[in-house]
PDB file of C-alpha atoms and ligand atoms in Angstrom:
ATOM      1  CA  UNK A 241       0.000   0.000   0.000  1.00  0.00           C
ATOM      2  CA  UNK A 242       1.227   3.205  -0.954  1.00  0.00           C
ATOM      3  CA  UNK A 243       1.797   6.410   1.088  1.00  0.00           C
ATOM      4  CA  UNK A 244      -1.098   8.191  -0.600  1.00  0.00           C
ATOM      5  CA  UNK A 245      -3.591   5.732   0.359  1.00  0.00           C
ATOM      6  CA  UNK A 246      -2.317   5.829   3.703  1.00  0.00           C
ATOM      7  CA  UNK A 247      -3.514   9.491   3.881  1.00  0.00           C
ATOM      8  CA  UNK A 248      -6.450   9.188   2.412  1.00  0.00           C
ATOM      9  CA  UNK A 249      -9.778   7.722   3.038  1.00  0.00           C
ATOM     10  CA  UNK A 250     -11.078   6.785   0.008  1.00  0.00           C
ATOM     11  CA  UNK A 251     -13.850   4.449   1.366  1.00  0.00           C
ATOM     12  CA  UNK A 252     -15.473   1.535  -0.397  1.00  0.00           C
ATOM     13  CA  UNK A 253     -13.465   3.391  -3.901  1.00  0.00           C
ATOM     14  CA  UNK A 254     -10.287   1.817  -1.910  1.00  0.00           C
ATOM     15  CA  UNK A 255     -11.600  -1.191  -3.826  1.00  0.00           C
ATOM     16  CA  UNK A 256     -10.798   0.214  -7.371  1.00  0.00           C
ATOM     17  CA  UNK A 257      -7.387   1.210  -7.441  1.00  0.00           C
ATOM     18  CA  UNK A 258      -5.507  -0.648  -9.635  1.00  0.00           C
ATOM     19  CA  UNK A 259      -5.058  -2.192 -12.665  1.00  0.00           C
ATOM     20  CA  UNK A 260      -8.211  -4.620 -14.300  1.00  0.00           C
ATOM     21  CA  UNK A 261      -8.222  -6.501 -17.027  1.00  0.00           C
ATOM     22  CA  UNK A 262     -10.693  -8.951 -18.934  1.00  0.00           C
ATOM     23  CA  UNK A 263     -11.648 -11.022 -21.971  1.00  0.00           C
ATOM     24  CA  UNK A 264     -15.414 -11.515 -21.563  1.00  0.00           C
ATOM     25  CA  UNK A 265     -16.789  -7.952 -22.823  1.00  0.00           C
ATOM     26  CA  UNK A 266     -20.095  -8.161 -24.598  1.00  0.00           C
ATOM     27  CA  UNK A 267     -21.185  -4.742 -26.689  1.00  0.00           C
ATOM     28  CA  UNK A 268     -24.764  -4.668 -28.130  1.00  0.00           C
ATOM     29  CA  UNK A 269     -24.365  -1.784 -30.022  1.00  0.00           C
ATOM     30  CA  UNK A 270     -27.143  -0.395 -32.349  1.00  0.00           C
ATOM     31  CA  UNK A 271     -27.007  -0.382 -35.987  1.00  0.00           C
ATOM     32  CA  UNK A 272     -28.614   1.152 -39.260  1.00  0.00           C
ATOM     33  CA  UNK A 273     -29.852  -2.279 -39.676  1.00  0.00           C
ATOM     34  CA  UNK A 274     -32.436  -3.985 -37.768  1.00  0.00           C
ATOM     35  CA  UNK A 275     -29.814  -5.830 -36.198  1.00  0.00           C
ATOM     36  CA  UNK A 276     -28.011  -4.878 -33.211  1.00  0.00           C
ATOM     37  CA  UNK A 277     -24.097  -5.278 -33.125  1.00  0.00           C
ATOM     38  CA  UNK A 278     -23.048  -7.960 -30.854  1.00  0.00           C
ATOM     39  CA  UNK A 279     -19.065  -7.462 -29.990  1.00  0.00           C
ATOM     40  CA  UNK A 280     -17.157  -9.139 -27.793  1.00  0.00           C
ATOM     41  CA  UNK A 281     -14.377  -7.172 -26.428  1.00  0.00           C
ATOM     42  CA  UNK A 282     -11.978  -6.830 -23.803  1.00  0.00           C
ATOM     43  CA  UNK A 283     -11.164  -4.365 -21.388  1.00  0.00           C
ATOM     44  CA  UNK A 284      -8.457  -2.548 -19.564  1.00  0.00           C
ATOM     45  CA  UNK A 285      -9.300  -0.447 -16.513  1.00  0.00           C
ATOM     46  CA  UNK A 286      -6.749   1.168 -14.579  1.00  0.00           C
ATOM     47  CA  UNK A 287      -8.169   3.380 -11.215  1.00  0.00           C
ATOM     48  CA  UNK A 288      -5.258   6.014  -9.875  1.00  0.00           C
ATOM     49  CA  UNK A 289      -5.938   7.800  -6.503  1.00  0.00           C
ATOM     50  CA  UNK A 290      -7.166  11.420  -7.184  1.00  0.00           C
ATOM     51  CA  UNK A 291      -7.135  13.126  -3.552  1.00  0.00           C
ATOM     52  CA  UNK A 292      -9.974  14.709  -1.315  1.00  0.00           C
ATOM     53  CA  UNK A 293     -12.576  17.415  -2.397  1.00  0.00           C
ATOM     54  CA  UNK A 294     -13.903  20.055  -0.151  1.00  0.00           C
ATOM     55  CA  UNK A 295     -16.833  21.637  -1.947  1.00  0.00           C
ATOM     56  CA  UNK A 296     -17.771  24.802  -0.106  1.00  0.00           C
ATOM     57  CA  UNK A 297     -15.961  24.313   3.147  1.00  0.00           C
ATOM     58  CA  UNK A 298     -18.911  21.452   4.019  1.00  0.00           C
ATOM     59  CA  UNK A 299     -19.060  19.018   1.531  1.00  0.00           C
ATOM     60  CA  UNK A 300     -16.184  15.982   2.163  1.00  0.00           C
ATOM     61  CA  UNK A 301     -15.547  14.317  -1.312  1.00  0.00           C
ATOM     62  CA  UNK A 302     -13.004  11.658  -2.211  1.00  0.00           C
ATOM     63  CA  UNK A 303     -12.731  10.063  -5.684  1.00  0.00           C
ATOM     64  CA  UNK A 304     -10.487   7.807  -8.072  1.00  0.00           C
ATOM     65  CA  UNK A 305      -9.805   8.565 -11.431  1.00  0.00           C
ATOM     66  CA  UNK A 306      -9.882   5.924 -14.412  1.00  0.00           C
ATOM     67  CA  UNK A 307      -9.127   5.336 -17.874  1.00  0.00           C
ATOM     68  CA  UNK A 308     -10.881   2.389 -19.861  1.00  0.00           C
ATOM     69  CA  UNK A 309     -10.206   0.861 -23.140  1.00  0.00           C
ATOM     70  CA  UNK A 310     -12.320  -2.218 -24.763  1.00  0.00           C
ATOM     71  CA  UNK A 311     -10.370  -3.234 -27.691  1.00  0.00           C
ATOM     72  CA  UNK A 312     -12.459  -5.553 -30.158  1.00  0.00           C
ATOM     73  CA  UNK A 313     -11.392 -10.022 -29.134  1.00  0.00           C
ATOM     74  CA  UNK A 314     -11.321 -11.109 -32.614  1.00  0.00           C
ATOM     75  CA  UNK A 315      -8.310  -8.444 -33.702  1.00  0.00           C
ATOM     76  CA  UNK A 316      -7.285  -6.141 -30.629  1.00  0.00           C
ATOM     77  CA  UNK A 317      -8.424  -3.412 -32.219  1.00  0.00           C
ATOM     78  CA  UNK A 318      -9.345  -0.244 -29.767  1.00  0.00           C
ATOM     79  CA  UNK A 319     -13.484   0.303 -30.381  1.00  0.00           C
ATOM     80  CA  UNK A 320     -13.781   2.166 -27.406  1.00  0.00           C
ATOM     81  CA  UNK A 321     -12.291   4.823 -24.674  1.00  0.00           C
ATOM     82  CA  UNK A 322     -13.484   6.381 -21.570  1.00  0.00           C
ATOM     83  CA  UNK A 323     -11.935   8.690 -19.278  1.00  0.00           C
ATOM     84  CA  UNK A 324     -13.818   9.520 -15.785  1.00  0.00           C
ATOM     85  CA  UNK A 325     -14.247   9.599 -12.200  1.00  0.00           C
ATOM     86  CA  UNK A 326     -15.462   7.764  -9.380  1.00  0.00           C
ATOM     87  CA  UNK A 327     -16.937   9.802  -6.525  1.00  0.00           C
ATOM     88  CA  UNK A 328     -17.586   8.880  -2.844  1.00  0.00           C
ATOM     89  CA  UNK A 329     -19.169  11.802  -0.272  1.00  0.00           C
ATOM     90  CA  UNK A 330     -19.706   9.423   3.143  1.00  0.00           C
ATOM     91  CA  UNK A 331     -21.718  11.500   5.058  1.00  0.00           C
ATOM     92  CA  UNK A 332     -24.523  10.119   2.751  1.00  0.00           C
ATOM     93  CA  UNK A 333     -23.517   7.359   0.976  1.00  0.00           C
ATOM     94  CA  UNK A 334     -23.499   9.152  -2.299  1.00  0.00           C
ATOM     95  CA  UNK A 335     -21.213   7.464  -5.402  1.00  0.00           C
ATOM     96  CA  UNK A 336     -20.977   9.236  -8.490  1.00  0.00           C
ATOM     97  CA  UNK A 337     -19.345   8.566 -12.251  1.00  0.00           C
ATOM     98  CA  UNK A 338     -18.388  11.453 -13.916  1.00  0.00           C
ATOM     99  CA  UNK A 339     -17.074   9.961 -17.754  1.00  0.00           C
ATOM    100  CA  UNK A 340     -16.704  11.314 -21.254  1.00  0.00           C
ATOM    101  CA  UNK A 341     -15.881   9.478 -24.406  1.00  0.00           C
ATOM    102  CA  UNK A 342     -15.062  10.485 -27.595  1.00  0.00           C
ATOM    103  CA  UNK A 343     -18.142  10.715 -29.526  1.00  0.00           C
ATOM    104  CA  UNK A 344     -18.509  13.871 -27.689  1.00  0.00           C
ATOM    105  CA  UNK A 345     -20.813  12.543 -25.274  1.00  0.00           C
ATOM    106  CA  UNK A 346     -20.269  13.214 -21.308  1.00  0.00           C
ATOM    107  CA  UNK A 347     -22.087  12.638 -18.068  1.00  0.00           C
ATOM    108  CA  UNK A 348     -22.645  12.828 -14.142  1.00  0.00           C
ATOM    109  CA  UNK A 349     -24.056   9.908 -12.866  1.00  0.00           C
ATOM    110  CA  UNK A 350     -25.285   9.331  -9.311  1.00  0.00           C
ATOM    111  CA  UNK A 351     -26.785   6.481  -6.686  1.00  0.00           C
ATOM    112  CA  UNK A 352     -25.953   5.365  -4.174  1.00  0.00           C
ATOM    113  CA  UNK A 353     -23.248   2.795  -2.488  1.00  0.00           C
ATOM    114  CA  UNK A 354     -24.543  -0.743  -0.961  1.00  0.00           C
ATOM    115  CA  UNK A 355     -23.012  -3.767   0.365  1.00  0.00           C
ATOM    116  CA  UNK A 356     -24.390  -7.150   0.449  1.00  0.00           C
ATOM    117  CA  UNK A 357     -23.084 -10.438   1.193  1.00  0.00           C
ATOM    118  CA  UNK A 358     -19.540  -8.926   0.799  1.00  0.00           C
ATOM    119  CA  UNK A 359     -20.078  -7.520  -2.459  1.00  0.00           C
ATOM    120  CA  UNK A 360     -19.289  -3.694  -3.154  1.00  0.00           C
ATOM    121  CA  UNK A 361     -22.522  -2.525  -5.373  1.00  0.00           C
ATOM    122  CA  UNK A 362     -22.345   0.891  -7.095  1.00  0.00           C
ATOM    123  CA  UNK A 363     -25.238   1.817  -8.718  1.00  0.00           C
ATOM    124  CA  UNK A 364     -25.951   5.176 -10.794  1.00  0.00           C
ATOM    125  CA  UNK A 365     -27.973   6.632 -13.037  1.00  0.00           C
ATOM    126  CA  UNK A 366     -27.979  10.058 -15.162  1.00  0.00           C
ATOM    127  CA  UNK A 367     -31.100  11.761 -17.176  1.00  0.00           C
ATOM    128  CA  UNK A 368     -30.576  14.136 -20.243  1.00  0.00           C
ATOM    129  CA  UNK A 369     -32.294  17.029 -19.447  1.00  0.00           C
ATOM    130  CA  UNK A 370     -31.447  16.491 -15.450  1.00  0.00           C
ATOM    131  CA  UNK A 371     -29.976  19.368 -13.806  1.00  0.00           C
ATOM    132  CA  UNK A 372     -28.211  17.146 -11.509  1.00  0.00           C
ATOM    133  CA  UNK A 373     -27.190  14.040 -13.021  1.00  0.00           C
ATOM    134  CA  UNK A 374     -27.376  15.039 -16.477  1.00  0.00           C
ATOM    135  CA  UNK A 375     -25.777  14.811 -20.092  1.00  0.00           C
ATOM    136  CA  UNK A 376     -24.284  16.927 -22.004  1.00  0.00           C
ATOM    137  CA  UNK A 377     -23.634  16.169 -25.605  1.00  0.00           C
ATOM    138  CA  UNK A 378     -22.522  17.513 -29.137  1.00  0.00           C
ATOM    139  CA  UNK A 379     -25.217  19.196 -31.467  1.00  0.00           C
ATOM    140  CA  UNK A 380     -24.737  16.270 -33.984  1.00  0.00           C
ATOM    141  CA  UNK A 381     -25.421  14.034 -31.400  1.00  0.00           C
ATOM    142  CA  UNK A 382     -28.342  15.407 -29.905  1.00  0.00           C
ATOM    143  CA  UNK A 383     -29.839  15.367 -33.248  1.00  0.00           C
ATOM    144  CA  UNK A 384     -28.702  12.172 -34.637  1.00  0.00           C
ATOM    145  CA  UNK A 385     -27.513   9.815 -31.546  1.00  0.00           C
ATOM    146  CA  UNK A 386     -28.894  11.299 -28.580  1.00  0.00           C
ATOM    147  CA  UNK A 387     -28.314   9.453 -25.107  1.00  0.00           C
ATOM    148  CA  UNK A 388     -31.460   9.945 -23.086  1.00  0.00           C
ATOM    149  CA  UNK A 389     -30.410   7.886 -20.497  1.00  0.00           C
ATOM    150  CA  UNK A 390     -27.620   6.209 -18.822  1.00  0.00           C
ATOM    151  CA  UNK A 391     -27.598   3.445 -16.011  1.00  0.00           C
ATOM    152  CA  UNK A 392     -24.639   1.934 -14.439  1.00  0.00           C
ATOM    153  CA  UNK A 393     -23.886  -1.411 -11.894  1.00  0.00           C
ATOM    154  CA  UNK A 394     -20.518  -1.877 -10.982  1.00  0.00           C
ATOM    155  CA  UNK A 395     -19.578  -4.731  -8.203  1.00  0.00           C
ATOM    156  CA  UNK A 396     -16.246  -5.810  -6.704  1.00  0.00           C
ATOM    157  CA  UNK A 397     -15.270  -8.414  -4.531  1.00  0.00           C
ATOM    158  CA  UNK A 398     -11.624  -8.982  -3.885  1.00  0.00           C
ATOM    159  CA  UNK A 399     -10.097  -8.915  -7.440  1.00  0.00           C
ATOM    160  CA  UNK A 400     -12.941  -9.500  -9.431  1.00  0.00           C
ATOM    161  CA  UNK A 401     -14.885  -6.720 -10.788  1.00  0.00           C
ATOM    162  CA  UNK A 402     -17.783  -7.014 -12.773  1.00  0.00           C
ATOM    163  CA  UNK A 403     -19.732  -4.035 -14.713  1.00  0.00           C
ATOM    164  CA  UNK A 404     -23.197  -3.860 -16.720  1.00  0.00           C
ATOM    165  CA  UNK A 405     -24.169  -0.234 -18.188  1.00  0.00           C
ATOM    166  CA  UNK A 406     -27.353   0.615 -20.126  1.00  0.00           C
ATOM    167  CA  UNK A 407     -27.320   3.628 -22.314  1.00  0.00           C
ATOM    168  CA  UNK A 408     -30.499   4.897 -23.280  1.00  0.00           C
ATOM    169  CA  UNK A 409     -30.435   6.224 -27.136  1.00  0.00           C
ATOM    170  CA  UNK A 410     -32.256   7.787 -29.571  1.00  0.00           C
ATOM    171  CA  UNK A 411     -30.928   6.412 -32.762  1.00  0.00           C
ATOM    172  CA  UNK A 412     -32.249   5.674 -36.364  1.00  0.00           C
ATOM    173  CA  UNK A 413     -35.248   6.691 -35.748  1.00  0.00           C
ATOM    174  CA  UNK A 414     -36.386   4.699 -32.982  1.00  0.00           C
ATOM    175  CA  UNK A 415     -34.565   4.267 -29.189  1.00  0.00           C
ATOM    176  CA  UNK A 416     -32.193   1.590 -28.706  1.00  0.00           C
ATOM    177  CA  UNK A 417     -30.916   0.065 -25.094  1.00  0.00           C
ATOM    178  CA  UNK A 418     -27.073   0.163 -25.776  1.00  0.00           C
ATOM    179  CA  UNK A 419     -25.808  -2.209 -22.991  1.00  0.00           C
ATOM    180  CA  UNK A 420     -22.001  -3.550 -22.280  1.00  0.00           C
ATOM    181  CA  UNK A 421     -21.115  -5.862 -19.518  1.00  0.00           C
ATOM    182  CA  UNK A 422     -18.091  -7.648 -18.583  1.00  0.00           C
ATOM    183  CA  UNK A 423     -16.150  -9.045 -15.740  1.00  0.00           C
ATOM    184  CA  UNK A 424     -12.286  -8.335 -14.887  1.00  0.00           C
ATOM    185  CA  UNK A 425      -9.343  -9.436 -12.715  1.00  0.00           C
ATOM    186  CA  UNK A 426      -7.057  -7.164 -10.902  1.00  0.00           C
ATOM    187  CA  UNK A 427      -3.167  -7.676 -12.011  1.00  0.00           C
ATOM    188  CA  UNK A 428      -2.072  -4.726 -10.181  1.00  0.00           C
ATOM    189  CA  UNK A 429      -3.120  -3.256  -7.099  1.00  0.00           C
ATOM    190  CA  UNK A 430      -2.471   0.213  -6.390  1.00  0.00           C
ATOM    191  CA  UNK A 431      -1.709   2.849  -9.406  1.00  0.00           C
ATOM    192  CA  UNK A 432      -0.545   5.653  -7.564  1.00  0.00           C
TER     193      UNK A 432
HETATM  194  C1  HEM B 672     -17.810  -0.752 -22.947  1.00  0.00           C
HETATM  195  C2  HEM B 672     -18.492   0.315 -23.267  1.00  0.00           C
HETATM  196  C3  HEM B 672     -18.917   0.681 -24.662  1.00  0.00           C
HETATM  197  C4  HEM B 672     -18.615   0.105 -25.870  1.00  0.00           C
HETATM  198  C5  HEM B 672     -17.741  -1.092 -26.147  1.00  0.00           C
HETATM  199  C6  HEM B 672     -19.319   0.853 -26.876  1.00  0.00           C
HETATM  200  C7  HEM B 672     -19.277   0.571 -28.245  1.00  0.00           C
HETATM  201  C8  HEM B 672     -20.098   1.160 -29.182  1.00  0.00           C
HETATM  202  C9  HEM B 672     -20.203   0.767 -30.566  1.00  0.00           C
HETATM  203  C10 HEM B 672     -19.419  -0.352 -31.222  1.00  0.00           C
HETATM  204  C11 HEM B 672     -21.106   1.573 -31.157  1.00  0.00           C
HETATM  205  C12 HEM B 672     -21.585   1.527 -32.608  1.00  0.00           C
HETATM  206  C13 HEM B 672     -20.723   2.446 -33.421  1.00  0.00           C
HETATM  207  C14 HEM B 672     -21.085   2.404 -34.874  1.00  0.00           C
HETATM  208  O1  HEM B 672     -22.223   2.668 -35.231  1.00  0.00           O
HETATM  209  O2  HEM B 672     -20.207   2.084 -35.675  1.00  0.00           O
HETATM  210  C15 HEM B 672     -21.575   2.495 -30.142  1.00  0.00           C
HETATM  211  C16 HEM B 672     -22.481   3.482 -30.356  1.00  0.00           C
HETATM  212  C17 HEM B 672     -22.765   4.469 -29.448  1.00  0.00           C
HETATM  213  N1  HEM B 672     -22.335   4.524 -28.139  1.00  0.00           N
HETATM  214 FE1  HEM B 672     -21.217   3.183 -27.219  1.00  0.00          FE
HETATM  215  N2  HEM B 672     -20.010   1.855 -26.278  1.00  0.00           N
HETATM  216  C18 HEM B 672     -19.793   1.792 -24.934  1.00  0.00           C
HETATM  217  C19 HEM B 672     -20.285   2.645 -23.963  1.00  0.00           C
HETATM  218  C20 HEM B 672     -20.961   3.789 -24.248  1.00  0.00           C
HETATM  219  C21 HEM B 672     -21.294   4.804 -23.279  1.00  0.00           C
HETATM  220  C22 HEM B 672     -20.948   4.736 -21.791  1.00  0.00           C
HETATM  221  C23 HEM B 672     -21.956   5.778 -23.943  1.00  0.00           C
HETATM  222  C24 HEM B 672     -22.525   7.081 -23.459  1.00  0.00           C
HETATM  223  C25 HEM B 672     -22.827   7.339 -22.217  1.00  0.00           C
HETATM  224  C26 HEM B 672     -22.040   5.377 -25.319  1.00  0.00           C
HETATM  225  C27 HEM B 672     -22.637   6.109 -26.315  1.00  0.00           C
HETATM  226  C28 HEM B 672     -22.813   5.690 -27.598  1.00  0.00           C
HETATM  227  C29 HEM B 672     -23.570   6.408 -28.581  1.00  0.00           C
HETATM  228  C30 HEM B 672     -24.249   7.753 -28.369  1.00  0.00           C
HETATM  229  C31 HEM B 672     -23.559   5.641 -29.742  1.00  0.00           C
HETATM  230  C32 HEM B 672     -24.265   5.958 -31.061  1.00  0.00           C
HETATM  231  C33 HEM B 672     -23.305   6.377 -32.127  1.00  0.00           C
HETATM  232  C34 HEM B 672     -23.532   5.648 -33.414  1.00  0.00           C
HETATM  233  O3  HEM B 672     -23.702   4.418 -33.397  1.00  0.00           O
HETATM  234  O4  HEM B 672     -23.536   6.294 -34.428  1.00  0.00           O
HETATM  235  N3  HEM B 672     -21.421   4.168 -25.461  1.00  0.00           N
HETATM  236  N4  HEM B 672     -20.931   2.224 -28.954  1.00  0.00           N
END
């Protein structure tokens, strides 16, 4: 354990630091056709320490910062990257994902922390049009991709992680539950 986690409480986000990785991505992705796109993929998550928050001398945050890349299984090839942060505030419980990707798409998503059976649970959620847990996204997006929705469980126990997100779009016409799940192994603990 490293100095900097000494110092700080991060909570149940202690949990993330490190380096995941996995082979059993699943994308279901929409397409012009009728047909989804069903990709498997595999991932590469690597959570870094990012210090304590005071928000207006009273609000206590902590938070870990990540970067993910899926890469497609059959060639390796990069199909998607995200960039965010996990959020803790303990005085209620609150977790929240802040995370942008490239399509010019980004987001503030909030729940709240559980625990059961030994499993860390965070679950969040984010609304377009939300003043709170919202997304903001590009003009060409709004009008030709939008993401009305976005809904988020990520577990960990010991060095397994497992995720499933849900993004709500409006695509082609017609909306389209965008969902990616996975599970991943830890190979390195602490990325500080
Ligand atoms: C592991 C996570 C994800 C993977 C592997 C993934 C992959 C993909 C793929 C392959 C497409 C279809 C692209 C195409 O049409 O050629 C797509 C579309 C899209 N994704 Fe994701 N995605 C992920 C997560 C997300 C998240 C978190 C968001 C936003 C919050 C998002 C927003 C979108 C949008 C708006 C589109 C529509 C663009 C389009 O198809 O033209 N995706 N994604």
């Amino acid at each position: 354990m490293s100095s900097i986690i000494d110092e700080v409480d991060y909570g149940p986000l202690a949990q993330l630091l490190g380096k995941w990785v996995g082979n059993k991505g699943l994308d279901n992705a929409p397409d012009a056709s009728a047909n989804p796109d069903r990709t498997p993929f595999t991932d590469e998550i690597v959570f870094t320490p990012s210090g304590p928050a005071e928000n207006a001398e009273e609000q206590d945050l902590v938070s870990v910062r990540y970067h993910h890349i899926v890469r497609k299984l059959e060639n390796g090839r990069i199909f998607h990257d995200q960039i965010g942060h996990w959020i803790y505030e303990k005085s209620t419980n609150t977790v929240m994902h802040s995370l942008s990707i490239p399509r010019a798409v980004c987001l503030l998503a909030g729940g709240e922390y559980k625990e059961d059976s030994g499993l860390s649970i965070f679950d969040v959620e984010a609304q377009a049009g939300s003043p709170v847990y919202g997304i903001v996204q590009s003009q060409f997006m709004l009008e030709k991709a939008t993401t009305k929705a976005f809904k988020m469980r990520l577990t960990v126990k010991g060095n397994e992680l497992k995720y499933r997100e849900v993004t709500s779009l409006h695509i082609y016409g017609k909306d389209f539950e965008h969902s990616d799940e996975s599970t991943l192994t830890r190979v390195i603990y602490d990325q500080d």
